[in-house]
Each structure stands twice: as structure tokens, then as C-alpha cells.
Amino acid sequence: MEDAGTQDGRKPIIEIIEMHKWFDEFHVLKDINLRVLPQEKIVVCGPSGSGKSTMIRCINRLEEHQRGKIIVNGTELTRDLKNIEKVRAEVGMVFQHFNLFPHLTILDNLTLGPIWVRKMPKKEAEELAMHYLEIVRIPEQANKYPGQISGGQQQRVAIARSLCMKPEIMLFDEPTSALDPEMIKEVLDVMVDLAKEGMTMIVVTHEMGFAKTVADRVIFMDYGEIVEENEPNAFFDNPQHERTQLFLSQIL
Ligand SMILES: Nc1ncnc2c1ncn2[C@@H]1O[C@H](COP(=O)(O)OP(=O)(O)OP(=O)(O)O)[C@@H](O)[C@H]1O
């Protein structure tokens, strides 16, 4: 099943097959099936506690699933450490809280991974970091500390930090929900740029404007299940499931 590809011949870059996860006795993810094609943009929405974060955290093994399969770029996630490291190298993740090192400058936050994980020479890592700070539109902040820049700028640094590791897939876990309204747009604009560049993205977000304009597919989760998925127009204009209808009526 995992080798089937699609009708247009492209093979998925992420496949989740009949995946389940429990936190002790609590069955948090139930029979998750998801295939993501290269360069696809998926938005995941759903009520609080429905399992959205846990699902994407399973994709880079920040959480461990107990049943089913997760295959990332041809590698099935197992407990093997090498295998986990390989997948982590291919999957960048941006969190709600930016998780920058407060005692390091922006530049040093960005070069840390390339120097220590990728063994890149310092000068090359700094050039790479400056390149991605340009991409996220804040090269002038390179020598500041995280506490000296705004939340929106910190989140853009977090995105640039992920990009410095040259991921093939980016996961975003509510990247704007800790931000003031005026900063949300600046982060979403950077994500739109990334989408246009062809990055494969899975984004957990309540920003339905972003979902409508950027997503190829929107997925609705509730009680640990994928209840409905569709392309944005059909998803928003004609939701099929009553749980989706109720959710959309509450947030739109
Ligand atoms: N480490 C954990 N141990 C036990 N239960 C957990 C753990 N992490 C999450 N949960 C529970 O799993 C359920 C799903 O959590 P998850 O964070 O994936 O939901 P979510 O849909 O992302 O919610 P939100 O939109 O509020 O972030 C929740 O009931 C949560 O309390």
C-alpha cells in the first residue's frame, strides 16, 4: 500500500498508515491515514485537544506512535536512532513558542545547528544564516538577542533556523497563536513565501484565511480522528460532516 504512488505517478513524501497513539490508557490518535505529496501544503484544524499537535509531532518522532506506520521520504520511523536522526534532518519544525536560546544572538541561534550537527565551517554557516534571515526579511536583527526583538520577529528567526538545516518538509504547530494580531501577518507572509518556493508544509493553525489561500488540502480532526479532508473551497463552502460544520460555524 505504501508504495502505490498516486494517479499522476508522484510518490508521497509522507505516508501515515493506520496509525494509532496512546498516552497511557488515553487513545489520542485513532487510525490516522494521511498521504502528503512533495510540495503539498496541508492545513490541519480542529478543536483544542483533538490531537493535531500530537499527530504532527509523531511525524518527526517528538512523539512515538504505537501502531501503524509513518514513512517519511521513504524511511519508516522505527525506534532505531539512526533512522530517527535521518528523518529529523529532513523535517523542520516550528512551534507556537519560538524556543530560541535567549543567551545567544540571532546569528548564533541560526548557526548552532549547521556548525554542530552538520559540521559546517563557521563562516559558511554564517553566510547561510544571513541568507535565511534575508528570506524571512530581518537580516538587520542578526546581532541582537531574542529578548530584544518582537514575537513576530522571533518566530521568523525560528523559521529561518529550521531552514538553515535544509529540510525537505516543514511542520508548523500553531506558529502564530502566541503572537499579537499585528505580528501574525508578518509570520504568515513568510510562510506564504515558503509555500510559493515549493516547500512541503503541514501547518496546524486556526488561521483560516491562510488555509483558504495557501492550502492544497484542509484536514479537520476531532477526538483523535481525521474526520474530513478536502481542498479548501469544498472544505469551507460545503463541509460534509456535521462535526466539521459545527467547528466551522464556531470559528468563521
Ligand atoms: N504528553 C502527554 N501526555 C498525556 N496526554 C497528552 C500529552 N500531550 C497531549 N496530551 C493530550 O492529548 C490530547 C491531544 O493533545 P494535542 O496537543 O495533540 O491536541 P491539539 O488538537 O493540538 O490541541 P490544541 O489546539 O489545544 O493545541 C489532549 O487531550 C492532551 O491533553
mmCIF file of C-alpha atoms and ligand atoms in Angstrom:
data_model
loop_
_atom_site.group_PDB
_atom_site.id
_atom_site.type_symbol
_atom_site.label_atom_id
_atom_site.label_comp_id
_atom_site.label_asym_id
_atom_site.label_seq_id
_atom_site.Cartn_x
_atom_site.Cartn_y
_atom_site.Cartn_z
ATOM 1 C CA MET A 1 0.000 0.000 0.000
ATOM 2 C CA GLU A 2 2.768 2.462 0.920
ATOM 3 C CA ASP A 3 4.386 2.044 -2.488
ATOM 4 C CA ALA A 4 1.352 2.729 -4.564
ATOM 5 C CA GLY A 5 2.156 6.336 -5.542
ATOM 6 C CA THR A 6 -0.669 8.435 -6.927
ATOM 7 C CA GLN A 7 -2.642 8.633 -10.132
ATOM 8 C CA ASP A 8 -0.252 11.239 -11.536
ATOM 9 C CA GLY A 9 2.691 8.984 -10.625
ATOM 10 C CA ARG A 10 4.124 11.085 -7.781
ATOM 11 C CA LYS A 11 5.073 9.187 -4.654
ATOM 12 C CA PRO A 12 4.054 10.649 -1.306
ATOM 13 C CA ILE A 13 6.801 12.262 0.739
ATOM 14 C CA ILE A 14 4.887 11.462 3.934
ATOM 15 C CA GLU A 15 2.647 8.449 4.451
ATOM 16 C CA ILE A 16 0.798 7.745 7.652
ATOM 17 C CA ILE A 17 -0.930 4.396 7.534
ATOM 18 C CA GLU A 18 -3.451 3.152 10.106
ATOM 19 C CA MET A 19 -1.532 4.944 12.845
ATOM 20 C CA HIS A 20 -2.614 4.917 16.485
ATOM 21 C CA LYS A 21 -1.142 6.541 19.548
ATOM 22 C CA TRP A 22 -1.945 6.262 23.221
ATOM 23 C CA PHE A 23 -0.824 8.379 26.172
ATOM 24 C CA ASP A 24 -1.013 5.598 28.773
ATOM 25 C CA GLU A 25 -4.665 4.500 28.595
ATOM 26 C CA PHE A 26 -5.768 7.537 26.584
ATOM 27 C CA HIS A 27 -6.249 6.699 22.891
ATOM 28 C CA VAL A 28 -5.188 10.068 21.486
ATOM 29 C CA LEU A 29 -4.825 9.229 17.755
ATOM 30 C CA LYS A 30 -7.134 6.712 16.127
ATOM 31 C CA ASP A 31 -6.471 5.103 12.772
ATOM 32 C CA ILE A 32 -4.777 8.086 11.140
ATOM 33 C CA ASN A 33 -4.263 7.771 7.374
ATOM 34 C CA LEU A 34 -2.595 10.606 5.516
ATOM 35 C CA ARG A 35 -0.556 10.851 2.325
ATOM 36 C CA VAL A 36 1.276 14.067 1.563
ATOM 37 C CA LEU A 37 2.789 14.675 -1.864
ATOM 38 C CA PRO A 38 6.027 16.595 -2.410
ATOM 39 C CA GLN A 39 5.352 20.363 -2.318
ATOM 40 C CA GLU A 40 1.837 19.875 -0.970
ATOM 41 C CA LYS A 41 0.532 22.300 1.655
ATOM 42 C CA ILE A 42 -1.733 20.737 4.241
ATOM 43 C CA VAL A 43 -3.570 22.733 6.891
ATOM 44 C CA VAL A 44 -4.761 20.822 9.949
ATOM 45 C CA CYS A 45 -7.559 22.307 12.027
ATOM 46 C CA GLY A 46 -9.884 21.107 14.751
ATOM 47 C CA PRO A 47 -10.940 21.767 18.341
ATOM 48 C CA SER A 48 -8.469 22.045 21.187
ATOM 49 C CA GLY A 49 -7.318 18.618 22.316
ATOM 50 C CA SER A 50 -8.307 16.841 19.104
ATOM 51 C CA GLY A 51 -4.768 15.544 18.542
ATOM 52 C CA LYS A 52 -3.457 17.943 15.881
ATOM 53 C CA SER A 53 -0.125 18.669 17.602
ATOM 54 C CA THR A 54 0.368 15.059 18.589
ATOM 55 C CA MET A 55 -0.139 13.929 15.007
ATOM 56 C CA ILE A 56 2.477 16.250 13.554
ATOM 57 C CA ARG A 57 4.837 15.589 16.476
ATOM 58 C CA CYS A 58 4.691 11.894 15.550
ATOM 59 C CA ILE A 59 5.995 12.736 12.061
ATOM 60 C CA ASN A 60 9.410 13.760 13.397
ATOM 61 C CA ARG A 61 9.291 11.420 16.350
ATOM 62 C CA LEU A 62 8.864 14.028 19.061
ATOM 63 C CA GLU A 63 6.095 11.599 19.985
ATOM 64 C CA GLU A 64 6.145 7.875 19.363
ATOM 65 C CA HIS A 65 3.201 6.100 17.752
ATOM 66 C CA GLN A 66 2.338 2.604 18.934
ATOM 67 C CA ARG A 67 0.539 1.083 15.965
ATOM 68 C CA GLY A 68 0.598 1.548 12.179
ATOM 69 C CA LYS A 69 3.289 3.109 10.018
ATOM 70 C CA ILE A 70 4.792 6.516 9.397
ATOM 71 C CA ILE A 71 7.040 6.733 6.345
ATOM 72 C CA VAL A 72 8.937 9.953 5.700
ATOM 73 C CA ASN A 73 10.764 10.323 2.398
ATOM 74 C CA GLY A 74 10.974 6.552 2.082
ATOM 75 C CA THR A 75 12.156 5.908 5.653
ATOM 76 C CA GLU A 76 9.797 4.145 8.016
ATOM 77 C CA LEU A 77 10.008 5.576 11.509
ATOM 78 C CA THR A 78 11.198 2.941 13.942
ATOM 79 C CA ARG A 79 12.955 3.089 17.290
ATOM 80 C CA ASP A 80 16.320 2.958 15.547
ATOM 81 C CA LEU A 81 18.211 6.119 16.474
ATOM 82 C CA LYS A 82 19.916 6.497 13.080
ATOM 83 C CA ASN A 83 16.568 6.249 11.406
ATOM 84 C CA ILE A 84 15.117 8.936 13.699
ATOM 85 C CA GLU A 85 18.112 11.210 13.081
ATOM 86 C CA LYS A 86 17.690 10.803 9.310
ATOM 87 C CA VAL A 87 14.028 11.779 9.472
ATOM 88 C CA ARG A 88 14.700 14.697 11.850
ATOM 89 C CA ALA A 89 17.272 16.027 9.375
ATOM 90 C CA GLU A 90 14.629 16.091 6.662
ATOM 91 C CA VAL A 91 11.808 17.554 8.736
ATOM 92 C CA GLY A 92 11.943 21.065 10.184
ATOM 93 C CA MET A 93 9.531 22.096 12.898
ATOM 94 C CA VAL A 94 8.296 25.470 14.098
ATOM 95 C CA PHE A 95 6.473 25.648 17.414
ATOM 96 C CA GLN A 96 3.967 28.029 18.953
ATOM 97 C CA HIS A 97 6.654 29.305 21.328
ATOM 98 C CA PHE A 98 9.766 30.097 19.409
ATOM 99 C CA ASN A 99 12.222 28.102 21.542
ATOM 100 C CA LEU A 100 15.209 30.315 20.745
ATOM 101 C CA PHE A 101 18.250 30.274 23.038
ATOM 102 C CA PRO A 102 17.903 33.580 24.928
ATOM 103 C CA HIS A 103 21.611 33.905 25.708
ATOM 104 C CA LEU A 104 22.696 33.564 22.056
ATOM 105 C CA THR A 105 22.428 36.216 19.354
ATOM 106 C CA ILE A 106 20.052 35.625 16.471
ATOM 107 C CA LEU A 107 23.024 34.747 14.252
ATOM 108 C CA ASP A 108 24.362 32.261 16.806
ATOM 109 C CA ASN A 109 20.903 30.698 17.212
ATOM 110 C CA LEU A 110 20.890 30.112 13.472
ATOM 111 C CA THR A 111 24.426 28.799 13.063
ATOM 112 C CA LEU A 112 24.235 26.377 16.004
ATOM 113 C CA GLY A 113 22.655 23.508 14.027
ATOM 114 C CA PRO A 114 24.736 23.871 10.856
ATOM 115 C CA ILE A 115 28.013 24.069 12.864
ATOM 116 C CA TRP A 116 27.356 21.385 15.486
ATOM 117 C CA VAL A 117 25.055 18.993 13.672
ATOM 118 C CA ARG A 118 26.152 19.463 10.048
ATOM 119 C CA LYS A 119 29.823 20.207 10.912
ATOM 120 C CA MET A 120 29.753 23.250 8.639
ATOM 121 C CA PRO A 121 32.640 25.759 8.882
ATOM 122 C CA LYS A 122 31.607 28.851 10.907
ATOM 123 C CA LYS A 123 31.958 31.317 8.016
ATOM 124 C CA GLU A 124 29.825 29.177 5.715
ATOM 125 C CA ALA A 125 27.207 28.720 8.469
ATOM 126 C CA GLU A 126 27.073 32.485 8.992
ATOM 127 C CA GLU A 127 26.588 33.100 5.283
ATOM 128 C CA LEU A 128 23.796 30.531 5.255
ATOM 129 C CA ALA A 129 22.198 32.131 8.320
ATOM 130 C CA MET A 130 22.329 35.591 6.739
ATOM 131 C CA HIS A 131 20.773 34.191 3.571
ATOM 132 C CA TYR A 132 17.800 32.835 5.514
ATOM 133 C CA LEU A 133 17.498 35.992 7.614
ATOM 134 C CA GLU A 134 17.086 37.818 4.280
ATOM 135 C CA ILE A 135 14.430 35.289 3.264
ATOM 136 C CA VAL A 136 12.467 35.951 6.478
ATOM 137 C CA ARG A 137 13.088 39.673 5.983
ATOM 138 C CA ILE A 138 15.073 40.523 9.135
ATOM 139 C CA PRO A 139 18.797 40.498 8.260
ATOM 140 C CA GLU A 140 19.281 43.675 10.332
ATOM 141 C CA GLN A 141 18.452 41.763 13.533
ATOM 142 C CA ALA A 142 21.363 39.293 13.252
ATOM 143 C CA ASN A 143 23.376 40.615 16.180
ATOM 144 C CA LYS A 144 20.516 41.156 18.597
ATOM 145 C CA TYR A 145 19.354 38.736 21.283
ATOM 146 C CA PRO A 146 15.885 37.150 21.164
ATOM 147 C CA GLY A 147 14.674 39.310 24.056
ATOM 148 C CA GLN A 148 15.480 42.439 22.026
ATOM 149 C CA ILE A 149 13.160 41.667 19.097
ATOM 150 C CA SER A 150 9.388 41.269 18.783
ATOM 151 C CA GLY A 151 7.486 37.976 18.985
ATOM 152 C CA GLY A 152 6.789 38.074 15.254
ATOM 153 C CA GLN A 153 10.474 38.603 14.548
ATOM 154 C CA GLN A 154 11.407 35.774 16.944
ATOM 155 C CA GLN A 155 9.055 33.446 15.108
ATOM 156 C CA ARG A 156 10.632 34.443 11.800
ATOM 157 C CA VAL A 157 14.040 33.652 13.322
ATOM 158 C CA ALA A 158 12.665 30.247 14.367
ATOM 159 C CA ILE A 159 11.564 29.631 10.768
ATOM 160 C CA ALA A 160 14.973 30.726 9.456
ATOM 161 C CA ARG A 161 16.672 28.449 11.997
ATOM 162 C CA SER A 162 14.737 25.478 10.633
ATOM 163 C CA LEU A 163 15.526 26.453 7.049
ATOM 164 C CA CYS A 164 19.262 26.554 7.830
ATOM 165 C CA MET A 165 19.077 22.772 8.252
ATOM 166 C CA LYS A 166 17.758 22.488 4.658
ATOM 167 C CA PRO A 167 14.644 20.467 5.482
ATOM 168 C CA GLU A 168 12.526 18.884 2.759
ATOM 169 C CA ILE A 169 9.384 19.172 4.853
ATOM 170 C CA MET A 170 8.313 21.852 7.319
ATOM 171 C CA LEU A 171 5.853 21.242 10.147
ATOM 172 C CA PHE A 172 4.248 24.238 11.837
ATOM 173 C CA ASP A 173 2.469 23.796 15.153
ATOM 174 C CA GLU A 174 0.231 26.842 15.647
ATOM 175 C CA PRO A 175 3.048 29.204 14.661
ATOM 176 C CA THR A 176 1.014 32.383 15.129
ATOM 177 C CA SER A 177 -1.117 31.609 18.145
ATOM 178 C CA ALA A 178 1.294 33.198 20.643
ATOM 179 C CA LEU A 179 1.514 36.410 18.611
ATOM 180 C CA ASP A 180 -0.272 39.746 18.782
ATOM 181 C CA PRO A 181 -2.583 40.330 15.805
ATOM 182 C CA GLU A 182 -0.270 42.811 14.080
ATOM 183 C CA MET A 183 2.563 40.279 14.115
ATOM 184 C CA ILE A 184 0.545 37.381 12.762
ATOM 185 C CA LYS A 185 0.555 38.734 9.208
ATOM 186 C CA GLU A 186 4.311 39.164 9.063
ATOM 187 C CA VAL A 187 4.816 35.493 10.011
ATOM 188 C CA LEU A 188 2.078 34.290 7.645
ATOM 189 C CA ASP A 189 3.662 36.332 4.828
ATOM 190 C CA VAL A 190 6.932 34.462 5.340
ATOM 191 C CA MET A 191 5.058 31.152 5.310
ATOM 192 C CA VAL A 192 3.314 32.148 2.073
ATOM 193 C CA ASP A 193 6.748 32.875 0.546
ATOM 194 C CA LEU A 194 7.921 29.417 1.612
ATOM 195 C CA ALA A 195 4.828 27.818 0.123
ATOM 196 C CA LYS A 196 5.459 29.621 -3.169
ATOM 197 C CA GLU A 197 9.028 28.307 -3.162
ATOM 198 C CA GLY A 198 7.579 24.778 -3.188
ATOM 199 C CA MET A 199 8.230 23.671 0.392
ATOM 200 C CA THR A 200 6.167 20.685 1.546
ATOM 201 C CA MET A 201 4.273 22.004 4.565
ATOM 202 C CA ILE A 202 1.901 20.701 7.217
ATOM 203 C CA VAL A 203 0.506 23.578 9.234
ATOM 204 C CA VAL A 204 -1.632 23.280 12.351
ATOM 205 C CA THR A 205 -3.386 26.606 12.540
ATOM 206 C CA HIS A 206 -6.612 28.425 13.268
ATOM 207 C CA GLU A 207 -5.770 30.973 10.541
ATOM 208 C CA MET A 208 -8.478 30.005 8.114
ATOM 209 C CA GLY A 209 -7.541 32.814 5.707
ATOM 210 C CA PHE A 210 -4.157 31.128 5.306
ATOM 211 C CA ALA A 211 -5.912 27.769 4.827
ATOM 212 C CA LYS A 212 -8.174 29.190 2.119
ATOM 213 C CA THR A 213 -5.405 30.849 0.150
ATOM 214 C CA VAL A 214 -2.407 28.556 0.607
ATOM 215 C CA ALA A 215 -3.562 25.016 1.417
ATOM 216 C CA ASP A 216 -3.934 22.329 -1.201
ATOM 217 C CA ARG A 217 -5.918 20.330 1.344
ATOM 218 C CA VAL A 218 -7.514 21.095 4.686
ATOM 219 C CA ILE A 219 -7.841 18.372 7.288
ATOM 220 C CA PHE A 220 -10.288 18.512 10.153
ATOM 221 C CA MET A 221 -9.532 16.470 13.279
ATOM 222 C CA ASP A 222 -11.798 15.739 16.207
ATOM 223 C CA TYR A 223 -11.389 13.304 19.102
ATOM 224 C CA GLY A 224 -8.147 11.932 17.650
ATOM 225 C CA GLU A 225 -9.573 11.151 14.218
ATOM 226 C CA ILE A 226 -9.310 12.715 10.788
ATOM 227 C CA VAL A 227 -12.991 13.421 10.309
ATOM 228 C CA GLU A 228 -12.842 15.177 6.962
ATOM 229 C CA GLU A 229 -10.336 16.338 4.376
ATOM 230 C CA ASN A 230 -10.864 18.254 1.180
ATOM 231 C CA GLU A 231 -9.469 21.017 -0.990
ATOM 232 C CA PRO A 232 -10.161 24.405 0.633
ATOM 233 C CA ASN A 233 -13.102 25.596 -1.485
ATOM 234 C CA ALA A 234 -15.083 22.408 -0.950
ATOM 235 C CA PHE A 235 -13.977 22.179 2.680
ATOM 236 C CA PHE A 236 -15.161 25.675 3.605
ATOM 237 C CA ASP A 237 -18.158 26.002 1.271
ATOM 238 C CA ASN A 238 -19.585 22.540 1.631
ATOM 239 C CA PRO A 239 -18.315 20.680 4.714
ATOM 240 C CA GLN A 240 -19.743 17.175 4.715
ATOM 241 C CA HIS A 241 -19.519 16.087 8.330
ATOM 242 C CA GLU A 242 -21.679 17.662 10.998
ATOM 243 C CA ARG A 243 -18.688 17.938 13.355
ATOM 244 C CA THR A 244 -16.852 19.952 10.681
ATOM 245 C CA GLN A 245 -19.930 22.109 10.116
ATOM 246 C CA LEU A 246 -20.205 22.808 13.837
ATOM 247 C CA PHE A 247 -16.489 23.652 14.136
ATOM 248 C CA LEU A 248 -16.553 25.993 11.145
ATOM 249 C CA SER A 249 -19.736 27.685 12.359
ATOM 250 C CA GLN A 250 -17.930 28.455 15.618
ATOM 251 C CA ILE A 251 -14.728 29.878 14.173
ATOM 252 C CA LEU A 252 -15.696 31.589 10.890
HETATM 253 N N1 LIG B 1 2.476 14.175 26.827
HETATM 254 C C1 LIG B 1 1.154 13.975 27.016
HETATM 255 N N2 LIG B 1 0.715 13.126 27.963
HETATM 256 C C2 LIG B 1 -0.597 12.892 28.151
HETATM 257 N N3 LIG B 1 -1.580 13.478 27.417
HETATM 258 C C3 LIG B 1 -1.193 14.343 26.467
HETATM 259 C C4 LIG B 1 0.179 14.647 26.209
HETATM 260 N N4 LIG B 1 0.247 15.531 25.200
HETATM 261 C C5 LIG B 1 -1.026 15.791 24.831
HETATM 262 N N5 LIG B 1 -1.888 15.078 25.601
HETATM 263 C C6 LIG B 1 -3.339 15.072 25.473
HETATM 264 O O1 LIG B 1 -3.653 14.591 24.172
HETATM 265 C C7 LIG B 1 -4.767 15.284 23.652
HETATM 266 C C8 LIG B 1 -4.397 15.871 22.318
HETATM 267 O O2 LIG B 1 -3.449 16.901 22.527
HETATM 268 P P1 LIG B 1 -2.882 17.758 21.325
HETATM 269 O O3 LIG B 1 -1.980 18.787 21.919
HETATM 270 O O4 LIG B 1 -2.347 16.870 20.285
HETATM 271 O O5 LIG B 1 -4.221 18.444 20.798
HETATM 272 P P2 LIG B 1 -4.392 19.702 19.841
HETATM 273 O O6 LIG B 1 -5.513 19.359 18.938
HETATM 274 O O7 LIG B 1 -3.092 20.061 19.229
HETATM 275 O O8 LIG B 1 -4.876 20.828 20.874
HETATM 276 P P3 LIG B 1 -4.560 22.413 20.928
HETATM 277 O O9 LIG B 1 -5.262 23.017 19.731
HETATM 278 O O10 LIG B 1 -5.177 22.838 22.215
HETATM 279 O O11 LIG B 1 -3.080 22.572 20.891
HETATM 280 C C9 LIG B 1 -5.186 16.309 24.692
HETATM 281 O O12 LIG B 1 -6.246 15.755 25.454
HETATM 282 C C10 LIG B 1 -3.943 16.466 25.535
HETATM 283 O O13 LIG B 1 -4.281 16.814 26.866
#
